[in-house]
């Protein structure tokens, strides 16, 4: 079996993980120093979000140079040291590739602005004349995913497309130089020893020929994303086939211990399961984040439908589902789902499902969404929504490692010097505090990951439901493990429902044997003697 099919990958947001040089910003040496946390958690891989030179108009997803390291994060040597250390610990390393757009400070975009209308330099991006008198209206009705029009006019009168912030001009993927450049980018990082790539907005690179209007209601209902003329176009798939064969054929770097299968994971906001499955056909990417699971409400029938549809769609192309309930773009689960207990139960549910999993730094600590004061918000969503949307910074604050007050061991700098402020009152969330507490979220994640390893069940093996489709709880078995989640409003009596087995892990203290409280989840083993997480230490 290939390693990525049931791997647990840990997402690291470098500026917020750990600061090694006391400037208040997390950096690559900080990651290297704290990799033991990821190893002790029991993850198989790390994914590092963009660490490339960037003016930070969108948290580093506005890239000036795709093959270098940002000064505040370190050097290419630091990147190598990180990769070597990770590999020594048995962790794979995945990096972010952002092929849809560059920063507006990228040399190609500067060149395009300087060269003017009709120039070859403009063909790498999507420059167009406007509509109406003097071309004063945008070329079409497309809206930015961050709010407002997706077009910005330049002084010579032309408009350029940006599906995100104006500082993120979209490339024209029909241009041969763009295609060649990203093959170079992939090869460059493969030569640095990486094990794969997370492809940013993988559903957006190609725009429909002629740039037709998209109509009303854009970015309102994600279920319609695949119908938009700027998303999910057919031309994406030959490109991903090309990249897959590049990964499969590119020689391993000198000194690599053994050839490893390298992966592509799609960040494709496509919610129609059959459309999403097309990104993970046998000769395309291996994984695609399952955002339908992240977006699902805390209700049993909806969650069950998402699980069933996702498993069926990926089984049809012989790929795993890649589960995710947290990322640098999503509200933290305890806040989103309505409490820590639900977040713990959702995690146990996710970790019991067949397939691969991505965790996001701080998820294992049960961090809630932090409140960021108005004058410290960095996310462009805040400005572009005229202050209606506080954006994603509340999920991006620096990790609390130890101690009783901010910056909780994240940096040696003063709290005020942190690039994003941590809230007061997080001392109970620190890695140090939780590591010693057998009932903490961190201990729960560690045990869950260990059990996943110790009781490997075929990653794409079948899941057998015990709960009826319309029940207010979820219960299913995979081989010798039964997972039960109570999403209803009354305690569940497991024996009465015929749900047998020894509790091996639970999201909370189980008050009495055979009873599952509201919002709780339990793993039952029909094979082992059992280990109740509240009564027995590992
Ligand atoms: C992806 C990233 C997000 C970023 C966007 C534009 O969705 O995860 O953080 O804002 O792409 O690059
Ligand atoms: Mg630093």
Short mmCIF file of C-alpha atoms and ligand atoms in Angstrom, two decimals:
data_model
loop_
_atom_site.label_atom_id
_atom_site.label_comp_id
_atom_site.label_asym_id
_atom_site.label_seq_id
_atom_site.Cartn_x
_atom_site.Cartn_y
_atom_site.Cartn_z
CA UNK A 1 0.00 0.00 0.00
CA UNK A 2 1.24 3.46 -0.86
CA UNK A 3 2.05 5.69 2.10
CA UNK A 4 -0.32 8.54 1.30
CA UNK A 5 -3.50 6.45 1.20
CA UNK A 6 -4.03 6.54 4.95
CA UNK A 7 -1.41 9.10 5.96
CA UNK A 8 -1.97 11.79 8.59
CA UNK A 9 -0.44 15.02 7.39
CA UNK A 10 0.08 18.00 9.72
CA UNK A 11 -0.31 21.47 8.22
CA UNK A 12 2.22 24.05 9.40
CA UNK A 13 1.62 27.79 8.94
CA UNK A 14 5.27 28.88 9.29
CA UNK A 15 4.81 32.42 10.62
CA UNK A 16 2.71 31.08 13.49
CA UNK A 17 4.38 27.80 14.44
CA UNK A 18 7.56 28.72 16.34
CA UNK A 19 9.95 31.68 16.26
CA UNK A 20 13.66 30.86 16.52
CA UNK A 21 15.25 34.31 16.17
CA UNK A 22 13.13 36.45 18.44
CA UNK A 23 11.59 38.73 15.80
CA UNK A 24 8.01 37.75 16.68
CA UNK A 25 7.49 35.83 13.45
CA UNK A 26 7.67 32.05 13.22
CA UNK A 27 10.35 30.72 10.87
CA UNK A 28 11.83 27.59 9.31
CA UNK A 29 14.46 26.95 12.04
CA UNK A 30 11.59 27.25 14.53
CA UNK A 31 9.77 24.46 12.70
CA UNK A 32 12.91 22.30 12.67
CA UNK A 33 13.32 22.73 16.43
CA UNK A 34 9.75 21.75 17.17
CA UNK A 35 9.37 18.82 14.78
CA UNK A 36 9.41 16.46 17.74
CA UNK A 37 5.93 17.75 18.57
CA UNK A 38 4.69 16.53 15.19
CA UNK A 39 6.50 13.21 15.55
CA UNK A 40 5.14 12.69 19.08
CA UNK A 41 1.67 13.44 17.81
CA UNK A 42 2.08 10.51 15.43
CA UNK A 43 1.73 12.27 12.07
CA UNK A 44 3.29 10.84 8.91
CA UNK A 45 3.97 14.07 7.03
CA UNK A 46 4.01 17.83 7.26
CA UNK A 47 2.63 20.33 4.76
CA UNK A 48 4.27 23.76 4.98
CA UNK A 49 2.14 26.64 3.65
CA UNK A 50 3.99 29.16 1.42
CA UNK A 51 7.40 30.17 2.78
CA UNK A 52 8.37 32.11 -0.36
CA UNK A 53 9.21 35.81 -0.76
CA UNK A 54 5.95 37.74 -0.58
CA UNK A 55 4.66 41.21 0.30
CA UNK A 56 2.03 39.37 2.41
CA UNK A 57 -1.07 40.87 0.84
CA UNK A 58 -2.68 37.43 1.38
CA UNK A 59 -0.69 35.66 4.07
CA UNK A 60 2.09 34.59 1.68
CA UNK A 61 -0.25 33.28 -1.04
CA UNK A 62 0.87 36.30 -3.08
CA UNK A 63 4.26 35.08 -4.25
CA UNK A 64 7.07 37.14 -5.69
CA UNK A 65 9.52 34.31 -6.28
CA UNK A 66 8.31 30.71 -6.32
CA UNK A 67 11.79 29.20 -5.86
CA UNK A 68 13.24 31.06 -2.88
CA UNK A 69 12.62 31.42 0.86
CA UNK A 70 11.24 34.63 2.42
CA UNK A 71 13.87 36.54 4.42
CA UNK A 72 11.86 36.57 7.64
CA UNK A 73 11.39 32.78 7.45
CA UNK A 74 15.02 31.83 6.79
CA UNK A 75 17.14 30.61 3.91
CA UNK A 76 17.17 27.75 1.47
CA UNK A 77 19.77 26.12 3.74
CA UNK A 78 17.24 26.32 6.57
CA UNK A 79 14.71 24.64 4.30
CA UNK A 80 17.16 21.83 3.57
CA UNK A 81 17.94 21.42 7.26
CA UNK A 82 14.22 21.19 7.99
CA UNK A 83 13.67 18.56 5.29
CA UNK A 84 16.65 16.49 6.39
CA UNK A 85 15.49 16.58 10.02
CA UNK A 86 11.93 15.66 9.05
CA UNK A 87 13.13 12.74 6.96
CA UNK A 88 15.35 11.54 9.79
CA UNK A 89 12.24 11.46 11.97
CA UNK A 90 10.31 9.56 9.32
CA UNK A 91 8.16 12.54 8.36
CA UNK A 92 7.45 13.34 4.70
CA UNK A 93 7.54 16.99 3.60
CA UNK A 94 4.90 18.57 1.36
CA UNK A 95 5.14 22.18 0.18
CA UNK A 96 2.59 24.57 -1.20
CA UNK A 97 2.56 25.50 -4.87
CA UNK A 98 0.43 28.46 -5.90
CA UNK A 99 0.10 28.27 -9.69
CA UNK A 100 -3.09 30.29 -10.20
CA UNK A 101 -1.56 33.69 -9.51
CA UNK A 102 1.56 35.55 -8.47
CA UNK A 103 2.10 38.66 -6.41
CA UNK A 104 1.76 41.95 -8.23
CA UNK A 105 5.42 42.44 -7.28
CA UNK A 106 6.48 39.34 -9.25
CA UNK A 107 9.03 40.35 -11.97
CA UNK A 108 6.67 39.04 -14.68
CA UNK A 109 3.82 41.25 -13.54
CA UNK A 110 6.04 44.32 -13.20
CA UNK A 111 7.30 43.60 -16.71
CA UNK A 112 3.72 43.24 -17.99
CA UNK A 113 2.70 46.57 -16.49
CA UNK A 114 5.72 48.32 -17.98
CA UNK A 115 5.43 46.72 -21.43
CA UNK A 116 1.87 47.92 -22.05
CA UNK A 117 -1.14 46.67 -24.02
CA UNK A 118 -0.51 44.12 -26.77
CA UNK A 119 2.92 43.15 -25.42
CA UNK A 120 4.08 39.55 -25.08
CA UNK A 121 4.72 40.22 -21.38
CA UNK A 122 0.98 40.77 -20.82
CA UNK A 123 0.13 37.36 -22.28
CA UNK A 124 1.32 35.57 -19.17
CA UNK A 125 -1.54 37.18 -17.25
CA UNK A 126 -5.14 37.94 -18.17
CA UNK A 127 -5.18 41.53 -19.40
CA UNK A 128 -8.26 42.61 -21.35
CA UNK A 129 -9.91 45.79 -22.64
CA UNK A 130 -12.94 46.93 -20.65
CA UNK A 131 -16.54 47.08 -21.79
CA UNK A 132 -18.73 50.09 -22.48
CA UNK A 133 -17.70 53.67 -23.34
CA UNK A 134 -13.92 54.11 -23.03
CA UNK A 135 -13.74 50.53 -21.75
CA UNK A 136 -14.58 51.89 -18.33
CA UNK A 137 -16.49 48.79 -17.19
CA UNK A 138 -14.72 45.52 -16.35
CA UNK A 139 -14.39 42.98 -19.19
CA UNK A 140 -16.97 40.68 -17.59
CA UNK A 141 -19.05 40.17 -14.43
CA UNK A 142 -16.63 37.95 -12.53
CA UNK A 143 -16.34 38.53 -8.82
CA UNK A 144 -13.34 37.99 -6.58
CA UNK A 145 -13.60 35.19 -4.02
CA UNK A 146 -12.58 37.87 -1.50
CA UNK A 147 -15.43 40.20 -2.50
CA UNK A 148 -15.72 42.95 -5.12
CA UNK A 149 -14.96 42.71 -8.84
CA UNK A 150 -12.28 40.28 -10.03
CA UNK A 151 -10.81 42.96 -12.31
CA UNK A 152 -8.57 45.95 -11.63
CA UNK A 153 -7.84 48.66 -14.18
CA UNK A 154 -4.27 49.80 -14.83
CA UNK A 155 -3.34 53.39 -15.83
CA UNK A 156 -3.13 52.61 -19.58
CA UNK A 157 -6.81 51.54 -19.53
CA UNK A 158 -6.53 47.73 -19.64
CA UNK A 159 -7.91 45.52 -16.89
CA UNK A 160 -6.30 42.44 -15.32
CA UNK A 161 -8.02 39.49 -13.67
CA UNK A 162 -7.53 38.51 -10.04
CA UNK A 163 -9.85 35.88 -8.57
CA UNK A 164 -8.49 36.84 -5.12
CA UNK A 165 -6.93 40.14 -3.98
CA UNK A 166 -5.89 42.77 -6.56
CA UNK A 167 -2.30 42.07 -5.42
CA UNK A 168 -2.73 38.51 -6.82
CA UNK A 169 -2.97 38.72 -10.62
CA UNK A 170 -4.10 35.44 -12.24
CA UNK A 171 -1.79 33.79 -14.75
CA UNK A 172 -3.05 32.83 -18.19
CA UNK A 173 -2.61 29.07 -18.15
CA UNK A 174 -2.93 28.88 -21.93
CA UNK A 175 0.48 30.61 -22.13
CA UNK A 176 3.35 28.20 -22.78
CA UNK A 177 5.82 30.13 -20.59
CA UNK A 178 3.55 29.87 -17.57
CA UNK A 179 3.28 26.13 -18.03
CA UNK A 180 7.03 25.74 -18.46
CA UNK A 181 7.75 27.92 -15.42
CA UNK A 182 5.69 25.76 -13.08
CA UNK A 183 7.36 22.58 -14.32
CA UNK A 184 10.59 24.28 -13.34
CA UNK A 185 9.13 25.20 -9.92
CA UNK A 186 8.09 21.59 -9.26
CA UNK A 187 11.50 20.26 -10.29
CA UNK A 188 13.26 22.83 -8.14
CA UNK A 189 11.49 21.71 -4.95
CA UNK A 190 11.78 18.02 -5.85
CA UNK A 191 15.53 18.62 -6.05
CA UNK A 192 15.35 20.07 -2.51
CA UNK A 193 14.01 16.69 -1.41
CA UNK A 194 10.30 17.37 -0.95
CA UNK A 195 7.81 14.50 -1.04
CA UNK A 196 4.94 16.32 -2.65
CA UNK A 197 2.93 19.43 -3.32
CA UNK A 198 -0.32 20.91 -2.13
CA UNK A 199 -1.75 22.67 -5.16
CA UNK A 200 -3.44 25.94 -4.21
CA UNK A 201 -6.88 26.66 -5.74
CA UNK A 202 -6.33 23.70 -8.05
CA UNK A 203 -9.80 24.17 -9.55
CA UNK A 204 -9.12 27.70 -10.81
CA UNK A 205 -6.10 27.74 -13.16
CA UNK A 206 -7.93 27.61 -16.49
CA UNK A 207 -10.72 30.01 -17.33
CA UNK A 208 -13.39 29.23 -19.93
CA UNK A 209 -12.42 30.33 -23.45
CA UNK A 210 -13.74 33.82 -24.19
CA UNK A 211 -14.19 34.64 -20.47
CA UNK A 212 -18.03 34.48 -20.52
CA UNK A 213 -20.11 36.14 -17.79
CA UNK A 214 -20.76 33.98 -14.72
CA UNK A 215 -24.15 35.41 -13.79
CA UNK A 216 -25.62 36.24 -10.39
CA UNK A 217 -24.88 34.51 -7.10
CA UNK A 218 -21.14 33.90 -7.54
CA UNK A 219 -19.28 32.64 -4.45
CA UNK A 220 -22.64 32.38 -2.65
CA UNK A 221 -23.27 28.67 -2.87
CA UNK A 222 -20.10 26.57 -3.01
CA UNK A 223 -22.18 23.65 -4.31
CA UNK A 224 -22.36 25.57 -7.62
CA UNK A 225 -18.61 26.20 -7.89
CA UNK A 226 -18.09 23.61 -10.61
CA UNK A 227 -20.56 25.53 -12.81
CA UNK A 228 -18.54 28.77 -12.79
CA UNK A 229 -16.61 29.66 -15.97
CA UNK A 230 -13.49 30.29 -13.88
CA UNK A 231 -13.55 26.99 -11.98
CA UNK A 232 -13.27 23.27 -12.70
CA UNK A 233 -12.45 23.55 -16.41
CA UNK A 234 -11.61 20.46 -18.46
CA UNK A 235 -8.11 21.74 -19.36
CA UNK A 236 -6.97 21.27 -15.76
CA UNK A 237 -6.84 17.53 -16.06
CA UNK A 238 -4.24 17.14 -18.83
CA UNK A 239 -2.06 19.55 -16.80
CA UNK A 240 -2.33 17.45 -13.65
CA UNK A 241 -1.54 14.32 -15.65
CA UNK A 242 1.58 16.07 -16.88
CA UNK A 243 2.58 17.01 -13.32
CA UNK A 244 1.92 13.52 -12.04
CA UNK A 245 4.27 12.03 -14.61
CA UNK A 246 6.81 14.72 -13.77
CA UNK A 247 6.66 13.66 -10.09
CA UNK A 248 6.79 9.97 -10.96
CA UNK A 249 9.76 10.35 -13.30
CA UNK A 250 11.87 13.07 -11.72
CA UNK A 251 14.99 11.47 -10.23
CA UNK A 252 15.28 11.31 -6.45
CA UNK A 253 17.81 13.83 -5.13
CA UNK A 254 21.33 12.57 -4.48
CA UNK A 255 21.60 10.99 -1.05
CA UNK A 256 17.90 10.12 -0.77
CA UNK A 257 17.56 6.95 1.28
CA UNK A 258 15.05 5.20 -0.93
CA UNK A 259 12.82 6.26 -3.78
CA UNK A 260 9.55 7.48 -2.36
CA UNK A 261 6.28 7.97 -4.09
CA UNK A 262 5.68 11.69 -4.27
CA UNK A 263 2.21 13.16 -4.02
CA UNK A 264 0.01 15.91 -5.34
CA UNK A 265 -2.86 17.06 -3.16
CA UNK A 266 -5.54 19.29 -4.64
CA UNK A 267 -7.03 22.22 -2.83
CA UNK A 268 -10.06 22.23 -5.10
CA UNK A 269 -13.18 23.90 -3.75
CA UNK A 270 -15.42 21.60 -5.77
CA UNK A 271 -18.26 20.15 -3.74
CA UNK A 272 -19.95 17.82 -6.20
CA UNK A 273 -18.29 14.52 -5.15
CA UNK A 274 -18.11 13.10 -8.66
CA UNK A 275 -16.49 16.30 -9.98
CA UNK A 276 -13.94 16.31 -7.15
CA UNK A 277 -13.10 12.66 -7.78
CA UNK A 278 -11.91 13.58 -11.28
CA UNK A 279 -8.86 15.31 -9.71
CA UNK A 280 -7.75 12.02 -8.14
CA UNK A 281 -8.10 9.67 -11.08
CA UNK A 282 -5.28 7.13 -11.30
CA UNK A 283 -2.96 9.26 -13.45
CA UNK A 284 -3.73 12.66 -11.86
CA UNK A 285 -3.32 13.79 -8.25
CA UNK A 286 -3.37 11.30 -5.38
CA UNK A 287 -5.36 13.34 -2.86
CA UNK A 288 -7.96 16.13 -2.83
CA UNK A 289 -9.15 17.81 0.36
CA UNK A 290 -12.72 16.87 1.18
CA UNK A 291 -14.15 20.27 2.07
CA UNK A 292 -17.70 18.94 2.10
CA UNK A 293 -16.84 17.22 5.40
CA UNK A 294 -15.34 20.42 6.84
CA UNK A 295 -18.44 22.39 5.83
CA UNK A 296 -20.97 19.83 7.05
CA UNK A 297 -23.14 20.91 9.99
CA UNK A 298 -23.17 18.99 13.29
CA UNK A 299 -26.08 16.79 12.25
CA UNK A 300 -25.95 13.05 11.76
CA UNK A 301 -27.89 12.69 8.48
CA UNK A 302 -25.87 15.41 6.72
CA UNK A 303 -22.54 14.06 7.93
CA UNK A 304 -23.52 10.57 6.91
CA UNK A 305 -24.55 11.69 3.45
CA UNK A 306 -21.20 13.50 2.96
CA UNK A 307 -19.29 10.43 4.17
CA UNK A 308 -21.20 8.03 1.92
CA UNK A 309 -21.06 10.22 -1.17
CA UNK A 310 -17.35 10.95 -0.71
CA UNK A 311 -16.46 7.30 -0.22
CA UNK A 312 -18.51 6.22 -3.23
CA UNK A 313 -17.11 8.90 -5.54
CA UNK A 314 -13.46 8.21 -4.69
CA UNK A 315 -13.94 4.43 -4.69
CA UNK A 316 -15.09 4.75 -8.30
CA UNK A 317 -11.60 6.07 -9.20
CA UNK A 318 -9.75 3.92 -6.63
CA UNK A 319 -8.54 6.90 -4.60
CA UNK A 320 -8.74 7.54 -0.86
CA UNK A 321 -10.90 10.27 0.63
CA UNK A 322 -8.72 13.01 2.16
CA UNK A 323 -10.56 14.20 5.25
CA UNK A 324 -10.04 17.63 6.73
CA UNK A 325 -11.88 19.59 9.41
CA UNK A 326 -9.51 22.47 9.96
CA UNK A 327 -7.07 24.68 8.05
CA UNK A 328 -5.61 28.19 7.95
CA UNK A 329 -8.72 29.19 5.96
CA UNK A 330 -11.44 27.76 8.22
CA UNK A 331 -12.84 28.84 11.57
CA UNK A 332 -11.38 26.69 14.38
CA UNK A 333 -13.57 23.59 15.03
CA UNK A 334 -14.50 24.25 18.70
CA UNK A 335 -15.89 27.64 17.64
CA UNK A 336 -17.43 26.44 14.39
CA UNK A 337 -19.03 23.26 15.72
CA UNK A 338 -20.15 24.60 19.08
CA UNK A 339 -17.70 23.55 21.75
CA UNK A 340 -14.62 21.54 22.55
CA UNK A 341 -16.49 18.29 23.08
CA UNK A 342 -17.96 18.39 19.58
CA UNK A 343 -14.55 19.23 18.13
CA UNK A 344 -13.01 16.24 19.95
CA UNK A 345 -15.82 13.98 18.76
CA UNK A 346 -15.59 15.23 15.19
CA UNK A 347 -11.85 14.45 15.28
CA UNK A 348 -12.45 10.89 16.47
CA UNK A 349 -15.11 10.46 13.79
CA UNK A 350 -12.74 11.72 11.08
CA UNK A 351 -9.83 9.61 12.32
CA UNK A 352 -11.98 6.46 12.25
CA UNK A 353 -12.94 6.92 8.60
CA UNK A 354 -11.07 5.17 5.80
CA UNK A 355 -8.62 7.40 3.96
CA UNK A 356 -6.04 10.11 4.55
CA UNK A 357 -6.31 13.02 7.01
CA UNK A 358 -4.91 16.54 7.16
CA UNK A 359 -4.66 18.19 10.57
CA UNK A 360 -3.90 21.86 11.07
CA UNK A 361 -1.48 23.13 13.72
CA UNK A 362 -3.38 23.95 16.90
CA UNK A 363 -6.28 21.65 16.03
CA UNK A 364 -4.65 19.02 18.25
CA UNK A 365 -4.66 21.62 21.07
CA UNK A 366 -8.36 22.37 20.64
CA UNK A 367 -7.63 26.05 20.02
CA UNK A 368 -10.76 28.15 19.57
CA UNK A 369 -11.01 30.92 16.97
CA UNK A 370 -9.15 33.89 18.44
CA UNK A 371 -10.51 37.41 18.42
CA UNK A 372 -8.14 39.76 16.60
CA UNK A 373 -8.50 43.49 17.36
CA UNK A 374 -9.58 45.49 14.29
CA UNK A 375 -6.26 47.30 13.96
CA UNK A 376 -4.29 44.03 13.91
CA UNK A 377 -6.31 42.18 11.25
CA UNK A 378 -4.21 41.30 8.22
CA UNK A 379 -6.56 39.20 6.12
CA UNK A 380 -7.58 41.03 2.91
CA UNK A 381 -11.13 39.71 3.44
CA UNK A 382 -11.59 42.28 6.21
CA UNK A 383 -10.93 45.27 3.99
CA UNK A 384 -12.61 43.84 0.90
CA UNK A 385 -15.80 43.11 2.83
CA UNK A 386 -15.87 46.63 4.31
CA UNK A 387 -15.38 45.17 7.76
CA UNK A 388 -18.24 42.64 7.58
CA UNK A 389 -15.98 39.59 7.48
CA UNK A 390 -13.21 39.43 10.11
CA UNK A 391 -11.43 36.94 7.88
CA UNK A 392 -9.21 34.02 8.77
CA UNK A 393 -6.60 35.50 11.10
CA UNK A 394 -8.39 34.10 14.16
CA UNK A 395 -7.28 30.63 13.05
CA UNK A 396 -3.71 31.78 12.36
CA UNK A 397 -2.45 33.12 15.68
CA UNK A 398 0.88 31.80 16.99
CA UNK A 399 0.89 28.41 18.70
CA UNK A 400 1.00 28.47 22.52
CA UNK A 401 3.89 26.19 23.54
CA UNK A 402 4.35 26.82 27.27
CA UNK A 403 3.99 29.28 30.12
CA UNK A 404 1.19 31.28 31.67
CA UNK A 405 0.93 34.33 29.47
CA UNK A 406 1.38 35.49 25.87
CA UNK A 407 3.55 34.79 23.91
CA UNK A 408 3.38 31.34 25.59
CA UNK A 409 6.86 30.24 24.51
CA UNK A 410 6.21 31.02 20.84
CA UNK A 411 8.99 33.63 20.74
CA UNK A 412 11.53 35.29 22.99
CA UNK A 413 10.24 38.64 21.74
CA UNK A 414 7.70 40.63 23.73
CA UNK A 415 4.09 39.67 23.23
CA UNK A 416 3.47 42.99 21.45
CA UNK A 417 6.10 42.07 18.84
CA UNK A 418 4.20 38.98 17.65
CA UNK A 419 3.08 39.33 14.05
CA UNK A 420 -0.46 38.38 15.12
CA UNK A 421 -1.53 38.75 18.77
CA UNK A 422 -2.36 35.73 20.91
CA UNK A 423 -5.31 36.10 23.29
CA UNK A 424 -5.03 36.15 27.07
CA UNK A 425 -6.18 33.05 28.88
CA UNK A 426 -4.59 30.42 26.65
CA UNK A 427 -2.30 28.91 29.29
CA UNK A 428 -4.46 25.77 29.48
CA UNK A 429 -4.04 25.28 25.73
CA UNK A 430 -0.23 25.11 25.69
CA UNK A 431 1.58 22.02 24.42
CA UNK A 432 3.39 21.80 27.77
CA UNK A 433 0.21 21.90 29.85
CA UNK A 434 -1.70 19.48 27.65
CA UNK A 435 1.19 17.05 27.27
CA UNK A 436 1.00 16.30 30.98
CA UNK A 437 -2.76 16.00 31.13
CA UNK A 438 -4.12 12.59 30.07
CA UNK A 439 -7.55 14.12 29.55
CA UNK A 440 -6.39 16.92 27.23
CA UNK A 441 -7.22 17.31 23.55
CA UNK A 442 -3.54 16.76 22.74
CA UNK A 443 -3.51 13.43 24.60
CA UNK A 444 -6.69 12.43 22.78
CA UNK A 445 -5.17 13.15 19.36
CA UNK A 446 -1.96 11.31 20.28
CA UNK A 447 -3.88 8.22 21.31
CA UNK A 448 -6.17 8.35 18.32
CA UNK A 449 -3.21 8.54 15.94
CA UNK A 450 -1.45 5.73 17.76
CA UNK A 451 -4.52 3.52 17.57
CA UNK A 452 -4.81 4.25 13.84
CA UNK A 453 -1.28 2.94 13.44
CA UNK A 454 -1.64 -0.02 15.73
CA UNK A 455 -4.89 -1.24 14.26
CA UNK A 456 -4.44 -0.52 10.59
CA UNK A 457 -7.65 -1.13 8.74
CA UNK A 458 -7.59 -1.09 4.96
CA UNK A 459 -7.58 2.59 4.05
CA UNK A 460 -10.21 2.19 1.41
CA UNK A 461 -11.86 -0.84 2.92
CA UNK A 462 -15.56 -0.89 3.43
CA UNK A 463 -17.37 0.84 6.21
CA UNK A 464 -20.41 -0.84 7.62
CA UNK A 465 -23.15 1.34 9.08
CA UNK A 466 -25.04 0.27 12.19
CA UNK A 467 -27.08 3.46 12.61
CA UNK A 468 -30.18 3.98 10.48
CA UNK A 469 -29.79 6.72 7.81
CA UNK A 470 -32.07 9.17 9.63
CA UNK A 471 -30.82 8.50 13.18
CA UNK A 472 -29.49 11.29 15.39
CA UNK A 473 -26.29 9.33 16.00
CA UNK A 474 -23.66 7.79 13.76
CA UNK A 475 -22.37 4.27 14.31
CA UNK A 476 -20.20 2.30 11.94
CA UNK A 477 -17.60 -0.42 12.00
CA UNK A 478 -14.41 -0.96 10.11
CA UNK A 479 -12.96 -4.36 10.80
CA UNK A 480 -12.62 -4.58 14.59
CA UNK A 481 -13.29 -0.94 15.36
CA UNK A 482 -16.73 0.56 15.93
CA UNK A 483 -17.13 4.33 16.08
CA UNK A 484 -20.23 5.86 17.68
CA UNK A 485 -20.97 9.60 17.77
CA UNK A 486 -23.98 11.01 19.58
CA UNK A 487 -25.23 14.07 17.68
CA UNK A 488 -28.67 13.95 19.31
CA UNK A 489 -30.08 15.63 22.38
CA UNK A 490 -30.20 12.64 24.77
CA UNK A 491 -27.63 10.16 26.05
CA UNK A 492 -27.33 6.98 23.98
CA UNK A 493 -27.54 3.51 25.48
CA UNK A 494 -25.08 1.51 23.47
CA UNK A 495 -26.05 -1.95 24.67
CA UNK A 496 -29.67 -1.34 23.80
CA UNK A 497 -28.60 -0.44 20.27
CA UNK A 498 -26.49 -3.59 20.00
CA UNK A 499 -23.25 -1.58 19.81
CA UNK A 500 -20.83 -3.88 21.56
CA UNK A 501 -17.11 -3.83 22.28
CA UNK A 502 -14.61 -2.45 24.74
CA UNK A 503 -14.22 1.33 24.79
CA UNK A 504 -10.65 2.05 23.66
CA UNK A 505 -10.94 5.79 23.29
CA UNK A 506 -13.58 8.40 24.06
CA UNK A 507 -13.87 12.14 23.54
CA UNK A 508 -14.96 12.64 27.15
CA UNK A 509 -15.32 10.86 30.47
CA UNK A 510 -17.89 8.13 29.97
CA UNK A 511 -20.13 8.44 33.05
CA UNK A 512 -21.29 4.87 33.13
CA UNK A 513 -20.52 1.87 31.03
CA UNK A 514 -22.63 1.60 27.92
CA UNK A 515 -23.81 5.21 28.00
CA UNK A 516 -22.65 7.81 25.49
CA UNK A 517 -23.36 11.43 26.49
CA UNK A 518 -24.66 14.08 24.09
CA UNK A 519 -21.95 15.29 21.65
CA UNK A 520 -19.56 12.50 22.67
CA UNK A 521 -17.79 9.91 20.53
CA UNK A 522 -16.40 6.53 21.50
CA UNK A 523 -14.28 3.97 19.72
CA UNK A 524 -15.23 0.40 20.63
CA UNK A 525 -12.96 -2.51 19.92
CA UNK A 526 -14.39 -5.93 19.38
CA UNK A 527 -10.89 -7.41 19.39
CA UNK A 528 -8.80 -6.10 22.26
CA UNK A 529 -9.23 -6.16 25.99
CA UNK A 530 -9.77 -2.45 25.85
CA UNK A 531 -8.35 0.62 27.42
CA UNK A 532 -10.66 3.32 28.63
CA UNK A 533 -8.92 6.62 28.12
CA UNK A 534 -10.19 7.92 31.43
CA UNK A 535 -9.22 4.91 33.50
CA UNK A 536 -6.07 3.58 31.91
CA UNK A 537 -2.90 5.35 30.86
CA UNK A 538 -1.06 4.16 27.75
C1 LIG B 1 -6.07 29.12 -0.98
C2 LIG B 1 -5.34 29.38 0.31
C3 LIG B 1 -5.82 30.67 0.87
C4 LIG B 1 -5.54 31.78 -0.12
C5 LIG B 1 -6.11 31.46 -1.49
C6 LIG B 1 -5.58 32.35 -2.56
O1 LIG B 1 -7.42 28.96 -0.80
O2 LIG B 1 -5.51 28.31 1.18
O3 LIG B 1 -5.24 30.95 2.11
O4 LIG B 1 -6.07 32.98 0.33
O5 LIG B 1 -5.79 30.15 -1.88
O6 LIG B 1 -4.25 32.02 -2.86
MG1 LIG B 2 11.50 34.61 13.43
#
